[in-house]
Every structure is written in C-alpha cells, then in structure tokens.
Coordinates of C-alpha atoms in Angstrom, one line a residue:
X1 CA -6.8 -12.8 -14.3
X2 CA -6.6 -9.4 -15.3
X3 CA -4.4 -6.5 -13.6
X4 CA -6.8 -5.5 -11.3
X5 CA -7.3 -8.6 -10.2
X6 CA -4.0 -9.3 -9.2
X7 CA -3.6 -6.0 -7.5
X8 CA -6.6 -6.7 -5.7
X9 CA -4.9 -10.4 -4.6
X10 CA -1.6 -8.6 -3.4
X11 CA -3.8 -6.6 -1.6
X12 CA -5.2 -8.9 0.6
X13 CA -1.8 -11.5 0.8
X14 CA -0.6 -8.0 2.8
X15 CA -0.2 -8.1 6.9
X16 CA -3.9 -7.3 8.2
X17 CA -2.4 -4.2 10.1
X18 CA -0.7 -2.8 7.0
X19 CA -3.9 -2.8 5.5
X20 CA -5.8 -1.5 7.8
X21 CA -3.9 1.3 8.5
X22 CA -3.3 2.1 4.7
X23 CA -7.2 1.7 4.8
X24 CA -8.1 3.9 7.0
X25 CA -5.6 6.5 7.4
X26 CA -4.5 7.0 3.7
X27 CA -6.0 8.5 0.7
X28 CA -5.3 7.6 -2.7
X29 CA -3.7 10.4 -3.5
X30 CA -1.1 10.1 -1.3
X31 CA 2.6 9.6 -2.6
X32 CA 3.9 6.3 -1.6
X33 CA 6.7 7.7 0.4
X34 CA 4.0 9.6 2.5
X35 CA 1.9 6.0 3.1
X36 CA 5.3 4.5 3.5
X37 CA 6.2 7.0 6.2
X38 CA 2.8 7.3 8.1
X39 CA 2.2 3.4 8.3
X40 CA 5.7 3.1 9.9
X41 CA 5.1 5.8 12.5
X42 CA 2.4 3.3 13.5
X43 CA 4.1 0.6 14.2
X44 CA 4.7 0.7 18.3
X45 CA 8.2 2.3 18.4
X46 CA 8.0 3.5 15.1
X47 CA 11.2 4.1 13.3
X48 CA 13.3 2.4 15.8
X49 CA 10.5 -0.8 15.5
X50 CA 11.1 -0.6 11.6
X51 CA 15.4 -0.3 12.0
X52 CA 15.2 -3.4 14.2
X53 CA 13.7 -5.8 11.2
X54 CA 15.7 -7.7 9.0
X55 CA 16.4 -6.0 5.8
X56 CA 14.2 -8.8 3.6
X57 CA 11.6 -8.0 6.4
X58 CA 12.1 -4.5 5.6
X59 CA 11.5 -4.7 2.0
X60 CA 8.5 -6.8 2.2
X61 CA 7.0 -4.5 4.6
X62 CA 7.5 -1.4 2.3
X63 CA 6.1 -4.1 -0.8
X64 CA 3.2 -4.7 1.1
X65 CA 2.2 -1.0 2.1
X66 CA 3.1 -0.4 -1.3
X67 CA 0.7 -3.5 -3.1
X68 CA -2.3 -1.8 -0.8
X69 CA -2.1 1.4 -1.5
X70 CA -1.9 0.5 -5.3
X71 CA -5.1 -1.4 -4.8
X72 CA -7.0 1.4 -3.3
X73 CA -6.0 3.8 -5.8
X74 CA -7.4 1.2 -8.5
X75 CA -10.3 0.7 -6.4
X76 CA -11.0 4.6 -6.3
X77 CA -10.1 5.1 -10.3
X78 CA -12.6 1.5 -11.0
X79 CA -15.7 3.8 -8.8
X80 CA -14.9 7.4 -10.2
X81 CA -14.5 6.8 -13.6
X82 CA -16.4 3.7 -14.3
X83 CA -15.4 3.7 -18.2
X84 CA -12.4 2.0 -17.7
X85 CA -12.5 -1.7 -16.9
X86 CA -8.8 -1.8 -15.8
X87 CA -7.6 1.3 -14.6
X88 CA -3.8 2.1 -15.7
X89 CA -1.7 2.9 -12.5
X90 CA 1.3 4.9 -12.4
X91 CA 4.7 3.0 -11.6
X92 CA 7.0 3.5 -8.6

C-alpha cells in the first residue's frame, strides 16, 4: 500500500460528517487551521459543542478533519498534475 493509499483509507475511517463537511465546504488550498476552524463552527453549538468533548475526543476530531483534508489535497494534486503517481504532501 502506497501513501496515497493510506491517505485515502484515513480518509474514509473519518466521522461521515467530518467528511462531508471538509468535502463540501473546503478547498484544498485551505490551511488546516482554517478547515479546522470552519468544520468546528458546524458542529451544533460550535465552539462550546467542541470545549465539551473529552480532550482524546478532541484530538481525534482535529486528526480526522486533518486526515480528510490531506486526502483531498492528494486527490486534487493525483487529477491536476497527473505525472506524479504519489503526490508529496506538505507536513503539519
């Protein structure tokens, strides 16, 4: 299994809703903070929704946003510039 592929399998092991916000709301280009930020103003109280979790919920929440909009931006690189069979993401 390549790199991609794993990103692609972290991806979809994320909470449907993470995803489909990330999905639908978020462009690639986006810093992380920003995706971070928008997909937690979603949630129904928001913030105060976020504050309320666990902190190991926290962190797996901010992983997963993170994991899906990692996979997107590999997903957009794999279409636009077809040359590359593994696109190299930037870190964190």
């Amino acid at each position: 299994m390549d790199d991609c592929d794993q990103i692609q399998a972290k991806k979809y092991d994320a909470h449907p809703i993470v995803r489909q916000i990330i999905d639908r709301d978020c462009h690639v280009a986006e810093p992380y903070l920003a995706v971070v930020r928008h997909v937690i103003s979603k949630l129904k109280d928001g913030y105060q929704t976020f504050r309320e979790l666990p902190k190991p919920e926290r962190r797996r929440f901010i992983e997963q946003c993170l994991d899906v909009h990692r996979a997107n931006r590999a997903e957009y690189e794999a279409v636009m510039w077809p040359r590359y069979s593994s696109p190299e993401l930037p870190e964190p």
